[in-house]
Amino acid sequence: MRRLVSAALMLLLVLCPALAGCSASNAIKIGVLSISSGPDAYVGQASELALQDRVAEVNAAGGINGRKLELVIYDTRGEVTEAVSAARRLIEQDKVTAIIGPSWSGAAIPVAAIADAAQVPVVATTASNVLVTVDENGAVRPYMFRVCFIDPYQGYALADFAARELGKKQAAFITDISSPYSVGIQQYFGAQFTALGGQIVAEEGYQANETEFRPQLTKVAASGADVLLVPSATYRDIALVAKQATGLGLQIQYLGVDGWMADELLAMSGPELEGAYLASGVSTEAPEFQAYNAAFLAKHNVKASVYAYYSLDALMALEYAIRQAGAEVSGPAIRAALEGIRDVPVFTSSLTIEPDTHNPHNKPVVILQIQNSQWVNVKTYEPR
Amino acid sequence: MTIILQQLVSGLSIGAVYALLAVGYALVYSIYGFTNWSFDALLVSAAFGAYYALSLFKLPLWAAVLAALALGIGLALMLELFAYRPLRRRGAPRVLMLISAMGANLALINLINLAFGGALRAFPPFLSGSWQVAGIAIGRLDALAALLALLLLAGLRWLLYHTRAGLGIRASTMDFTTASLMGVDNNALALLVFGISGVLAGVSGVVYGMKYAVYPYLGLVTLKAMIAAVIGGLGSLEGALLGSLLLGVLETFVSAFISSTYRDLFSFAALVLILLIFPNGLLGARRPPILEG
């Protein structure tokens, strides 16, 4: 008998916090697939803080339709398997209403399949591969959305910039063949660059976690290329390419992609990459963000980043959709509201979602240059 | 022609640093008959040690290298004392030593990741730049790394063949049990062997950190070194050196003249072929496994 009582007490003790959690809140839970450890921890660090700030703000103002927001953040460590299991955990255990993230295409594509099956809307932040929101046949993935531009835009913009503005004729690239993001941009760049009369003289590849790029760089040097595209979102790869190229005596015009936007890259190989051009959706240097950046830095002692901006865009799109859904806070209702987003102000700009692709409409591509180890705006491309 | 020579130089410089690690694997394997998977963690700890000695404590380079060596040796000895020796004492099968090494490795790497974070850290520039010899760039750091590798291997050879301790090690590689019956102090020998492997891991940690960057997963490269040791003939020091240089050059040439995209496919298929022709590796002795029964 005594054993039974103590067992019951134990059970109560274990269940108490869980029960309390259930009863205390009717908050709307939003899951976040973040990266807060591993080499890409810089992606999640500022984003999580920005999201928490924003949620606190919304809740202080009374929440949405009388309900508070609650973030459930998981660290995916930048690994696809972790992102997939975290997405499942968010949906099955935490019963979140919607999910923000992930930030990279390799994880966003499998997460989209899970979201569709469970009818939980996902707003990806910086996952820019075309196949994140549509399948191979071009059919939209109903529950997957994103707030960043897609890779063809930046591939085209970079090729156009290299051929027309810089007058380059012979391009080479070093592509991470294990990343759909990297491969995608390289293909769109190549197609547009050759269409503009340029020539691809070296197509080099490597796989994730590679540290030796000298064989490829030696070939690039021998190919006579006058511009080198490094479509990577891993600053280690980019920094090592730049350092090893310098070691081999290779002086070349670099072209980069939006995944380059990490101050860590400048810290590692700013001098080697001086003069490089890259595409990005937004720039932290833009005047309209300076007040936010300064306040963020003062409050957290961490610099705001484009990843934080995109996370805020995703959250604000969700806020709008939840508000539109009204009393019916369900996956299908929020999905429908997200699809109907037209000219809704979000953090970086005003957002319109294309219903047939779930991409933001007319996101510009900004071309930046690395000057004195700073990102400097040089040109803005509006999609045609 | 220049491009072939340039690729050869790159390949040899890649292989030279594989060699430092491959020799460490070979040494431990030849005596204890298991693959010391904790090498990864030793290398990474040493790299972090050297990095923080330079950046945080502002020590001169020689002191940072000493700190890396101390970390490498210290950790290697701790692993021997707490992870391997208790197993050996109880006569555990060799596969358990391997699992113990893997477990220690994962634990240490994760600890480093948690404690310091996954960000990349760049060593202050040291010996950056390269010499231009007849149109071929030879990295100064690469040259130093290759020189260090050769010096260490020569030193190790001298120790093995011209000292009493070396005689003990060689006797143990032939037959561990009999050697101990002949008066070789097993435990002292183990400390010496793991200490040497700590030195090798420490030096390669500094070299890798300088060549690439310092981060918790820097040690993934040890897998390549392990493969190089197998190709050369596990247990043979010369074989480890040969296998390492071969692997470095093979990888580079496949990248350069076949396809960089399919580098691992072609270079490792070639390695399988080598093993099919030389089942014991290029210089591996054909002998019954040590420590059996």
XYZ file of C-alpha atoms in Angstrom:
677
model
C 0.000 0.000 0.000
C 2.721 2.404 1.010
C 4.557 1.597 -2.191
C 1.425 2.336 -4.189
C 0.995 5.702 -2.497
C 4.570 6.703 -3.071
C 4.324 5.608 -6.693
C 1.209 7.736 -7.113
C 2.970 10.672 -5.471
C 5.952 10.221 -7.733
C 3.696 10.184 -10.765
C 1.983 13.353 -9.595
C 5.347 14.992 -9.064
C 6.452 14.094 -12.559
C 3.219 15.147 -14.186
C 2.744 18.375 -12.232
C 4.950 20.634 -14.299
C 3.512 19.204 -17.485
C -0.061 19.654 -16.275
C 0.694 23.121 -15.006
C 2.175 23.976 -18.362
C -0.932 22.762 -20.129
C -3.426 24.561 -17.975
C -1.571 27.829 -17.545
C -1.372 28.805 -21.176
C -3.529 28.838 -24.195
C -0.598 30.448 -25.960
C -0.125 29.938 -29.653
C 3.068 27.935 -30.033
C 5.430 28.711 -32.876
C 8.304 26.323 -33.466
C 11.724 27.540 -34.585
C 14.255 25.357 -36.413
C 17.380 27.243 -35.447
C 21.121 26.647 -35.502
C 22.748 27.572 -32.225
C 25.712 25.221 -32.088
C 28.214 23.896 -34.582
C 30.104 25.941 -37.158
C 26.955 27.743 -38.327
C 25.863 28.869 -34.859
C 26.151 32.493 -36.020
C 22.980 31.941 -38.080
C 20.764 31.218 -35.109
C 22.379 33.366 -32.465
C 21.008 36.770 -33.488
C 17.825 35.255 -34.976
C 16.715 33.692 -31.711
C 17.262 36.927 -29.813
C 15.388 38.923 -32.442
C 12.456 36.501 -32.371
C 12.297 36.537 -28.578
C 12.339 40.342 -28.546
C 9.539 40.483 -31.078
C 7.393 37.909 -29.263
C 7.829 39.780 -25.978
C 6.723 42.936 -27.765
C 3.642 41.299 -29.271
C 2.694 39.704 -25.955
C 3.153 42.961 -24.067
C 0.688 44.527 -26.480
C -1.878 41.869 -25.635
C -0.901 39.088 -28.019
C -2.850 38.179 -31.131
C -6.622 37.908 -30.908
C -6.223 37.821 -27.141
C -3.764 34.929 -27.129
C -0.079 35.126 -26.356
C 2.649 33.772 -28.585
C 5.156 31.228 -27.340
C 8.347 30.200 -29.134
C 9.615 26.632 -29.039
C 13.192 26.796 -30.293
C 15.242 23.739 -31.268
C 18.884 23.675 -32.228
C 19.382 21.705 -35.438
C 23.178 22.157 -35.332
C 22.979 22.776 -39.046
C 22.425 19.076 -39.732
C 19.663 17.810 -41.980
C 18.862 14.800 -39.791
C 18.602 17.010 -36.710
C 16.342 19.461 -38.540
C 14.016 16.669 -39.643
C 13.737 15.143 -36.184
C 13.275 18.575 -34.595
C 10.461 19.322 -37.054
C 8.773 16.058 -36.086
C 9.198 16.824 -32.405
C 7.699 20.293 -32.863
C 4.695 18.876 -34.668
C 4.069 15.689 -32.689
C 5.141 16.565 -29.144
C 4.968 20.324 -28.878
C 1.902 20.605 -31.105
C 3.063 23.889 -32.565
C 0.732 25.914 -34.773
C 3.402 26.901 -37.258
C 7.177 26.688 -37.730
C 9.827 29.275 -38.598
C 12.892 28.048 -40.473
C 14.999 26.256 -41.402
C 17.499 28.638 -42.885
C 19.064 26.317 -45.448
C 17.624 24.435 -48.393
C 19.132 21.036 -47.648
C 16.950 20.812 -44.537
C 13.986 22.855 -45.797
C 13.187 20.384 -48.587
C 12.665 17.326 -46.332
C 10.917 19.492 -43.708
C 8.425 20.617 -46.387
C 7.284 17.027 -46.871
C 6.711 16.629 -43.129
C 4.826 19.926 -42.943
C 2.519 18.953 -45.806
C 1.731 15.595 -44.246
C 0.963 17.120 -40.839
C -0.729 20.260 -42.211
C 1.496 22.571 -40.195
C 2.577 25.708 -42.071
C 6.324 26.350 -42.268
C 7.876 29.680 -43.219
C 11.482 29.119 -44.256
C 13.820 32.045 -43.700
C 16.815 31.978 -46.052
C 16.331 28.610 -47.807
C 16.551 29.804 -51.386
C 16.619 26.656 -53.550
C 13.643 26.560 -55.940
C 12.563 23.108 -54.758
C 11.911 24.263 -51.192
C 8.399 25.491 -51.998
C 7.557 23.633 -55.217
C 8.192 20.012 -56.162
C 10.075 18.760 -59.243
C 6.911 19.098 -61.357
C 6.422 22.705 -60.335
C 3.432 21.988 -58.081
C 3.436 24.141 -54.968
C 4.088 22.414 -51.642
C 0.920 23.523 -49.844
C 2.332 24.122 -46.343
C 5.781 25.452 -47.240
C 6.446 29.182 -47.602
C 9.537 31.376 -47.596
C 10.438 35.022 -47.201
C 13.721 35.178 -49.143
C 14.394 35.366 -52.874
C 15.075 32.203 -54.857
C 18.407 31.095 -56.294
C 17.653 31.745 -59.980
C 17.345 35.446 -59.114
C 20.755 35.640 -57.546
C 22.303 33.353 -60.179
C 20.962 35.614 -62.939
C 21.829 38.826 -61.137
C 25.407 37.672 -60.485
C 25.899 36.502 -64.082
C 24.441 39.729 -65.411
C 26.634 41.782 -63.128
C 29.781 39.816 -64.007
C 29.184 39.906 -67.764
C 27.723 43.387 -68.222
C 29.090 45.506 -65.391
C 32.468 43.874 -64.902
C 32.939 42.814 -68.535
C 34.093 39.326 -67.566
C 34.221 36.675 -70.278
C 35.522 33.489 -68.654
C 34.032 32.185 -65.459
C 35.011 29.338 -63.155
C 33.203 27.963 -60.163
C 33.938 25.833 -57.116
C 30.674 24.280 -56.011
C 29.712 22.275 -52.925
C 28.060 19.386 -54.765
C 26.485 18.084 -51.547
C 24.415 21.279 -51.194
C 21.337 21.865 -53.398
C 21.706 25.580 -52.709
C 25.233 25.673 -54.052
C 24.502 23.513 -57.101
C 21.328 25.473 -57.904
C 22.994 28.878 -57.978
C 25.899 27.546 -60.018
C 23.509 26.196 -62.682
C 21.490 29.413 -62.973
C 24.647 31.475 -63.031
C 26.183 29.279 -65.739
C 23.079 29.399 -67.933
C 22.798 33.175 -67.765
C 26.535 33.829 -68.104
C 26.776 31.737 -71.295
C 23.550 33.310 -72.597
C 25.279 36.679 -72.249
C 28.196 35.467 -74.356
C 30.500 34.353 -71.556
C 32.229 31.033 -71.273
C 32.526 28.605 -68.352
C 36.152 27.498 -68.358
C 36.405 25.482 -65.135
C 33.668 23.618 -63.263
C 35.117 22.419 -59.989
C 33.348 20.693 -57.140
C 33.890 19.473 -53.611
C 31.857 17.877 -50.845
C 30.869 19.285 -47.455
C 33.647 19.337 -44.816
C 36.418 19.552 -47.410
C 39.388 21.637 -46.324
C 41.760 21.295 -49.297
C 40.918 23.329 -52.386
C 44.351 23.674 -53.950
C 43.850 20.999 -56.648
C 40.733 22.816 -57.851
C 42.311 26.248 -57.547
C 45.365 25.159 -59.520
C 43.017 24.154 -62.338
C 41.095 27.411 -62.086
C 44.392 29.285 -62.385
C 45.382 27.241 -65.428
C 41.971 27.702 -67.078
C 42.473 31.411 -67.617
C 39.252 32.278 -65.794
C 38.827 35.962 -64.978
C 36.052 35.501 -62.428
C 35.458 32.786 -59.801
C 32.032 32.016 -58.350
C 32.048 30.372 -54.915
C 28.375 29.590 -54.250
C 28.722 28.460 -50.649
C 26.927 29.343 -47.436
C 29.710 27.871 -45.296
C 32.193 30.560 -44.457
C 34.878 27.995 -43.694
C 34.821 26.831 -47.326
C 34.927 30.366 -48.679
C 37.696 31.473 -46.324
C 39.825 28.419 -47.091
C 39.334 28.874 -50.842
C 40.456 32.484 -50.554
C 43.431 31.698 -48.334
C 44.638 28.781 -50.433
C 44.201 30.751 -53.663
C 46.371 33.483 -52.197
C 48.921 30.848 -51.222
C 49.010 29.621 -54.818
C 49.431 33.166 -56.070
C 46.012 33.212 -57.759
C 44.587 36.719 -58.059
C 41.026 36.583 -59.336
C 37.729 38.459 -59.081
C 35.516 36.537 -56.640
C 31.756 36.347 -56.879
C 29.771 35.286 -53.850
C 26.209 34.550 -52.848
C 23.885 35.559 -50.036
C 25.287 32.768 -47.857
C 28.513 34.763 -47.633
C 26.913 37.331 -45.325
C 28.702 36.447 -42.106
C 31.051 38.804 -40.310
C 33.020 35.689 -39.367
C 34.015 35.398 -43.026
C 35.502 38.873 -43.005
C 37.323 38.125 -39.781
C 38.848 34.957 -41.277
C 39.784 36.173 -44.731
C 38.735 39.761 -45.226
C 42.026 40.829 -46.851
C 42.044 37.893 -49.292
C 38.451 38.635 -50.327
C 38.903 42.381 -50.668
C 37.007 43.544 -53.765
C 34.782 40.459 -54.008
C 31.166 40.981 -55.108
C 28.237 39.064 -53.699
C 24.484 38.911 -54.039
C 22.177 39.332 -51.083
C 18.533 39.998 -50.372
C 19.149 42.660 -47.795
C 22.200 44.286 -46.369
C 22.767 44.980 -42.700
C 24.453 48.198 -43.853
C 21.236 49.632 -45.359
C 20.303 52.939 -43.639
C 16.775 51.817 -42.686
C 18.180 49.106 -40.375
C 20.750 51.206 -38.527
C 18.486 52.199 -35.635
C 17.423 48.583 -35.109
C 21.037 47.347 -35.354
C 22.233 49.856 -32.782
C 19.449 49.026 -30.303
C 19.992 45.298 -30.833
C 23.728 45.567 -30.245
C 23.210 47.685 -27.139
C 20.672 45.262 -25.674
C 22.289 41.913 -26.497
C 25.939 42.724 -27.160
C 25.482 40.686 -30.344
C 25.298 42.159 -33.838
C 21.990 41.874 -35.694
C 22.309 39.859 -38.912
C 20.389 39.263 -42.131
C 19.330 35.941 -40.604
C 17.680 37.854 -37.775
C 15.913 40.093 -40.318
C 14.563 37.142 -42.275
C 13.431 35.391 -39.084
C 11.514 38.532 -38.165
C 9.967 38.614 -41.643
C 8.807 35.024 -41.171
C 7.405 35.732 -37.702
C 5.597 38.873 -38.856
C 4.074 37.008 -41.808
C 2.835 34.399 -39.339
C 1.457 37.063 -36.994
C -0.548 38.461 -39.899
C -1.812 35.014 -40.898
C -2.802 34.114 -37.329
C -4.637 37.409 -36.967
C -6.464 36.743 -40.245
C -7.338 33.206 -39.201
C -9.185 34.695 -36.224
C -10.631 32.241 -33.767
C -9.783 29.271 -35.935
C -6.082 28.841 -35.201
C -5.531 25.759 -37.323
C -2.912 24.721 -39.854
C -5.245 24.953 -42.863
C -6.624 28.366 -41.832
C -3.141 29.845 -41.321
C -1.944 28.293 -44.550
C -4.791 29.970 -46.437
C -4.039 33.304 -44.782
C -0.304 33.042 -45.599
C -1.135 32.328 -49.210
C -3.293 35.457 -49.263
C -0.554 37.815 -48.030
C -0.565 40.974 -50.191
C 1.542 44.019 -49.400
C 1.827 43.164 -45.723
C 4.537 45.176 -43.984
C 7.209 42.925 -42.474
C 10.614 43.790 -41.063
C 12.667 44.174 -44.260
C 10.029 45.392 -46.705
C 6.457 44.834 -47.698
C 5.607 41.214 -48.401
C 3.430 39.626 -51.078
C 3.332 35.833 -51.331
C 2.880 34.333 -54.799
C 0.095 31.742 -54.370
C 1.416 29.423 -57.079
C 4.991 29.287 -55.781
C 4.788 30.441 -52.134
C 7.767 32.676 -52.844
C 7.794 36.361 -51.979
C 6.922 38.468 -55.006
C 9.577 40.721 -56.569
C 12.292 40.455 -53.964
C 15.208 42.568 -55.144
C 18.786 41.280 -55.270
C 21.397 43.624 -53.852
C 24.962 43.361 -55.123
C 27.441 44.125 -52.373
C 31.198 44.491 -52.472
C 33.695 43.713 -49.745
C 35.625 46.939 -49.223
C 38.044 47.319 -46.303
C 36.445 44.198 -44.796
C 32.968 45.813 -44.841
C 29.877 45.001 -46.912
C 29.137 47.911 -49.246
C 26.065 48.228 -51.506
C 26.859 48.701 -55.186
C 23.728 47.871 -57.181
C 20.166 46.652 -56.751
C 18.534 44.283 -59.232
C 14.754 44.290 -59.489
C 13.486 40.965 -60.858
C 12.077 41.196 -64.359
C 54.096 20.367 -67.074
C 53.980 23.146 -64.509
C 50.443 22.223 -63.585
C 51.413 18.581 -62.982
C 54.327 19.627 -60.790
C 52.133 22.119 -58.930
C 49.572 19.412 -58.246
C 52.348 17.037 -57.154
C 53.659 19.616 -54.687
C 50.127 20.183 -53.329
C 49.556 16.431 -53.072
C 52.821 15.815 -51.230
C 52.119 18.640 -48.799
C 48.672 17.213 -48.084
C 50.155 13.736 -47.687
C 52.936 14.913 -45.370
C 50.467 15.982 -42.717
C 48.410 12.815 -43.143
C 51.672 11.035 -42.385
C 52.046 12.520 -38.906
C 48.692 11.076 -37.937
C 48.988 7.856 -39.897
C 52.211 7.034 -38.044
C 50.392 7.554 -34.751
C 47.711 5.088 -35.804
C 50.290 2.614 -37.057
C 52.308 2.760 -33.845
C 49.379 2.072 -31.544
C 47.960 -0.559 -33.876
C 51.224 -2.416 -34.201
C 51.441 -2.899 -30.448
C 47.890 -3.008 -29.197
C 46.107 -4.235 -32.296
C 43.346 -1.643 -32.208
C 42.675 1.578 -34.058
C 43.026 4.499 -31.716
C 39.979 6.515 -32.770
C 40.558 9.100 -30.068
C 43.271 10.666 -32.228
C 40.690 13.066 -33.591
C 40.032 14.563 -30.151
C 43.754 14.770 -29.339
C 44.401 16.731 -32.512
C 41.495 19.097 -31.918
C 42.437 19.673 -28.253
C 45.985 20.476 -29.243
C 44.811 22.886 -31.941
C 42.521 24.663 -29.479
C 45.295 24.720 -26.881
C 47.733 26.361 -29.267
C 45.104 28.809 -30.494
C 44.158 30.013 -27.017
C 47.764 30.101 -25.882
C 48.432 32.538 -28.732
C 45.244 34.585 -28.751
C 44.096 34.616 -25.138
C 47.322 34.334 -23.174
C 49.436 36.104 -25.802
C 52.206 33.527 -25.496
C 54.922 33.334 -28.141
C 54.605 30.668 -30.812
C 57.126 28.245 -29.268
C 55.177 28.329 -26.005
C 51.915 27.732 -27.861
C 53.436 24.690 -29.544
C 54.605 23.439 -26.146
C 51.089 23.973 -24.775
C 49.661 21.960 -27.671
C 52.177 19.191 -27.079
C 51.423 19.177 -23.357
C 47.701 18.897 -24.091
C 48.238 16.174 -26.679
C 50.494 14.138 -24.418
C 48.436 14.756 -21.289
C 45.183 13.692 -22.898
C 46.771 10.689 -24.583
C 48.151 9.532 -21.230
C 44.829 10.082 -19.474
C 43.066 8.056 -22.117
C 45.607 5.273 -21.690
C 45.268 5.344 -17.900
C 41.478 5.622 -17.690
C 40.096 4.265 -20.940
C 42.494 1.597 -22.224
C 44.549 0.266 -19.317
C 41.562 -0.902 -17.221
C 40.270 -2.790 -20.252
C 43.640 -4.352 -20.993
C 44.020 -5.377 -17.372
C 40.753 -7.272 -17.516
C 41.718 -8.897 -20.776
C 38.865 -7.280 -22.676
C 38.658 -8.072 -26.381
C 40.373 -5.553 -28.634
C 37.119 -4.394 -30.148
C 36.205 -2.954 -26.748
C 39.362 -0.829 -26.780
C 38.219 0.486 -30.122
C 34.757 1.293 -28.804
C 36.263 2.878 -25.709
C 38.438 5.072 -27.940
C 35.467 6.065 -30.088
C 33.385 6.883 -27.028
C 36.148 8.985 -25.488
C 36.562 10.736 -28.817
C 32.886 11.638 -29.205
C 32.683 12.792 -25.599
C 35.753 15.016 -25.919
C 34.731 16.534 -29.261
C 31.271 17.299 -27.934
C 32.752 18.784 -24.786
C 34.979 21.049 -26.881
C 32.008 22.023 -29.035
C 29.932 22.916 -25.982
C 32.698 24.711 -24.162
C 34.077 26.777 -27.032
C 31.342 26.780 -29.665
C 31.571 25.683 -33.255
C 32.849 28.911 -34.772
C 36.031 28.929 -36.818
C 39.085 30.557 -35.342
C 41.970 31.694 -37.467
C 45.523 31.417 -36.165
C 47.436 34.664 -36.337
C 49.205 34.628 -39.701
C 52.417 32.659 -39.401
C 54.694 31.745 -42.289
C 51.962 32.816 -44.683
C 52.721 33.207 -48.357
C 54.699 30.965 -50.618
C 57.925 30.660 -52.567
C 57.730 30.713 -56.337
C 60.079 28.120 -57.810
C 59.972 27.891 -61.606
C 56.321 28.885 -61.671
C 55.353 26.536 -58.872
C 54.027 27.900 -55.613
C 55.352 26.157 -52.507
C 53.593 27.243 -49.350
C 55.997 28.177 -46.575
C 53.778 26.562 -43.960
C 53.445 23.445 -46.120
C 57.197 23.191 -46.390
C 57.574 23.565 -42.626
C 54.852 20.962 -42.018
C 56.512 18.480 -44.350
C 59.888 19.129 -42.734
C 58.401 18.653 -39.267
C 56.744 15.423 -40.358
C 60.022 14.047 -41.712
C 61.989 15.140 -38.639
C 59.493 13.591 -36.264
C 59.415 10.365 -38.220
C 63.217 10.245 -38.312
C 63.269 10.879 -34.575
C 60.751 8.143 -33.991
C 62.790 5.751 -36.093
C 65.899 6.566 -34.103
C 64.019 5.974 -30.856
C 62.715 2.629 -32.069
C 66.019 1.282 -33.362
C 68.683 2.891 -31.190
C 67.283 3.006 -27.663
C 66.367 0.454 -25.006
C 62.808 1.762 -24.916
C 62.622 1.327 -28.669
C 63.804 -2.242 -28.351
C 60.994 -2.823 -25.862
C 58.449 -1.326 -28.229
C 59.696 -3.417 -31.126
C 59.671 -6.546 -29.013
C 56.096 -5.777 -28.010
C 55.009 -5.320 -31.622
C 56.250 -8.846 -32.285
C 54.593 -10.386 -29.288
C 53.158 -8.280 -26.547
C 52.813 -11.103 -23.998
C 56.223 -12.647 -24.507
C 57.878 -9.246 -24.358
C 56.340 -8.646 -20.974
C 57.590 -12.045 -19.805
C 61.056 -10.991 -20.950
C 60.992 -8.046 -18.600
C 59.461 -5.278 -20.687
C 57.361 -3.149 -18.360
C 54.026 -3.158 -20.129
C 52.573 -0.182 -18.353
C 55.620 2.026 -18.752
C 55.752 1.029 -22.390
C 52.101 1.938 -22.888
C 52.704 5.394 -21.407
C 55.638 5.887 -23.748
C 53.700 4.754 -26.823
C 50.637 6.853 -26.057
C 52.893 9.755 -25.132
C 54.484 9.533 -28.579
C 51.064 9.414 -30.194
C 50.180 12.508 -28.153
C 53.234 14.303 -29.568
C 52.212 13.382 -33.107
C 48.633 14.513 -32.512
C 49.852 17.719 -30.856
C 52.134 18.663 -33.725
C 49.523 17.825 -36.340
C 46.919 19.796 -34.385
C 49.075 22.927 -34.587
C 49.874 22.334 -38.255
C 46.224 21.721 -39.174
C 45.030 24.673 -37.155
C 47.500 26.921 -38.943
C 46.835 25.531 -42.409
C 43.052 25.604 -42.147
C 41.403 26.981 -39.014
C 40.604 25.805 -35.497
C 37.128 24.335 -34.978
C 35.705 21.274 -33.200
C 35.336 19.163 -36.325
C 38.837 19.842 -37.572
C 39.729 16.258 -36.696
C 37.568 14.701 -39.417
C 40.780 14.524 -41.403
C 42.074 11.796 -39.090
C 39.841 9.405 -40.995
C 41.958 10.006 -44.084
C 45.109 9.391 -42.060
C 43.671 6.116 -40.789
C 42.967 5.058 -44.366
C 46.502 6.049 -45.340
C 47.863 3.881 -42.522
C 45.830 0.906 -43.759
C 46.987 1.380 -47.336
C 50.591 1.541 -46.231
C 50.134 -1.582 -44.151
C 48.779 -1.086 -40.655
C 51.571 -1.424 -38.196
C 54.369 -0.329 -40.499
C 55.793 3.151 -39.963
C 57.347 3.409 -43.425
C 54.084 2.081 -44.802
C 52.143 4.808 -43.027
C 54.402 7.442 -44.560
C 54.152 5.881 -48.007
C 50.378 5.434 -47.756
C 49.932 9.045 -46.670
C 51.956 10.525 -49.494
C 50.218 8.204 -51.944
C 46.756 9.189 -50.701
C 47.588 12.910 -50.783
C 48.953 12.726 -54.325
C 46.173 10.405 -55.511
C 43.448 12.737 -54.209
C 45.086 15.736 -55.772
C 45.618 14.077 -59.145
C 42.084 12.715 -59.307
C 40.782 16.221 -58.522
C 43.057 17.742 -61.091
C 42.872 15.346 -63.990
C 39.675 13.322 -63.600
C 37.093 15.274 -61.662
C 37.141 17.235 -58.444
C 33.470 16.428 -58.015
C 34.099 12.687 -57.988
C 37.427 12.849 -56.185
C 36.537 10.600 -53.285
C 34.802 8.085 -55.538
C 37.848 7.621 -57.752
C 40.556 7.900 -55.149
C 38.906 5.483 -52.747
C 38.029 3.047 -55.505
C 41.738 3.073 -56.365
C 42.519 2.344 -52.733
C 40.181 -0.650 -52.712
C 42.075 -1.894 -55.758
C 45.393 -1.488 -53.968
C 44.064 -3.472 -51.027
C 42.809 -6.209 -53.329
C 46.308 -6.585 -54.733
C 48.110 -6.055 -51.403
C 45.706 -7.351 -48.741
C 48.103 -6.364 -45.968
C 48.726 -2.925 -47.339
C 51.771 -1.908 -49.327
C 54.389 -2.608 -46.660
C 52.339 -4.530 -44.124
C 53.914 -7.656 -42.738
C 51.952 -10.846 -42.992
C 51.773 -12.045 -39.431
C 49.201 -13.401 -37.053
C 47.250 -10.731 -35.214
C 48.864 -9.703 -31.997
C 47.200 -10.153 -28.609
C 44.997 -12.953 -29.852
C 44.008 -15.689 -27.390
